[in-house]
Amino acid sequence: MTPRTLLRTVSIGEAATWALLLFGMWLKYGARTTDAVVTLAGSLHGGMFIAYLACTMLVGLNQRWPWHMFLLGGIAAVPPFATLLFDWFAERRRMLAGGWRTVAAPQPVGATGDVTLPGRRPAPLGFLDPLLYWAVRHPITLVAIVVAFSTVAVTMSLTH
């Protein structure tokens, strides 16, 4: 799975859970029939929200996005369906091209700073590079950590 495919899949999942949550809110407040859908959809959406933020961070680190792309990706998680717009925006700017980095790329002589231009190698991220390489090499463990964190966060939000 490429960074592009991962972000697109999670963006669609986050948007789908938004749709389910909005439908549940209509059932609860508009039709005044049931609030069970809101409880289920809210939990699912909370998990997808956290998964989207985690995937955006992982893809952004891998692709060496500038800080404003991280900010836009995080903001896109808040309004309904904006993750799909962010995915389209990043794709149009070729910010999702390429595969996963699994080892440090050597720097060309005289290169400085983070670059994402084709034909240029990115600068190392310091302590984040080993974490990125670990996450890419151990996707199942990473998913388990994200699911565990999401479960704890959603459970805590439901109990308070």
mmCIF file of C-alpha atoms in Angstrom, residues 3 6-11 48-62 65 70 100 142-143 146:
data_model
loop_
_atom_site.group_PDB
_atom_site.id
_atom_site.type_symbol
_atom_site.label_atom_id
_atom_site.label_comp_id
_atom_site.label_asym_id
_atom_site.label_seq_id
_atom_site.Cartn_x
_atom_site.Cartn_y
_atom_site.Cartn_z
ATOM 1 C CA PRO A 3 1.211 6.531 0.998
ATOM 2 C CA LEU A 6 -3.319 4.728 2.630
ATOM 3 C CA LEU A 7 -4.340 8.367 2.930
ATOM 4 C CA ARG A 8 -7.111 7.979 0.347
ATOM 5 C CA THR A 9 -8.533 4.898 2.087
ATOM 6 C CA VAL A 10 -8.548 6.521 5.514
ATOM 7 C CA SER A 11 -9.958 9.779 4.075
ATOM 8 C CA MET A 48 -11.527 7.102 12.170
ATOM 9 C CA PHE A 49 -10.742 10.689 13.173
ATOM 10 C CA ILE A 50 -7.744 9.516 15.210
ATOM 11 C CA ALA A 51 -6.709 7.066 12.479
ATOM 12 C CA TYR A 52 -6.882 9.864 9.893
ATOM 13 C CA LEU A 53 -4.706 12.151 12.005
ATOM 14 C CA ALA A 54 -2.181 9.337 12.561
ATOM 15 C CA CYS A 55 -2.096 8.460 8.844
ATOM 16 C CA THR A 56 -1.759 12.106 7.866
ATOM 17 C CA MET A 57 1.229 12.440 10.205
ATOM 18 C CA LEU A 58 2.820 9.231 8.881
ATOM 19 C CA VAL A 59 2.295 10.113 5.212
ATOM 20 C CA GLY A 60 3.364 13.715 5.767
ATOM 21 C CA LEU A 61 6.596 12.660 7.465
ATOM 22 C CA ASN A 62 7.293 10.135 4.728
ATOM 23 C CA TRP A 65 5.544 17.837 3.686
ATOM 24 C CA PHE A 70 0.350 19.065 8.251
ATOM 25 C CA TRP A 100 7.489 4.479 1.584
ATOM 26 C CA LEU A 142 1.516 0.446 14.185
ATOM 27 C CA VAL A 143 -2.150 -0.278 13.411
ATOM 28 C CA VAL A 146 -3.365 3.295 16.779
#
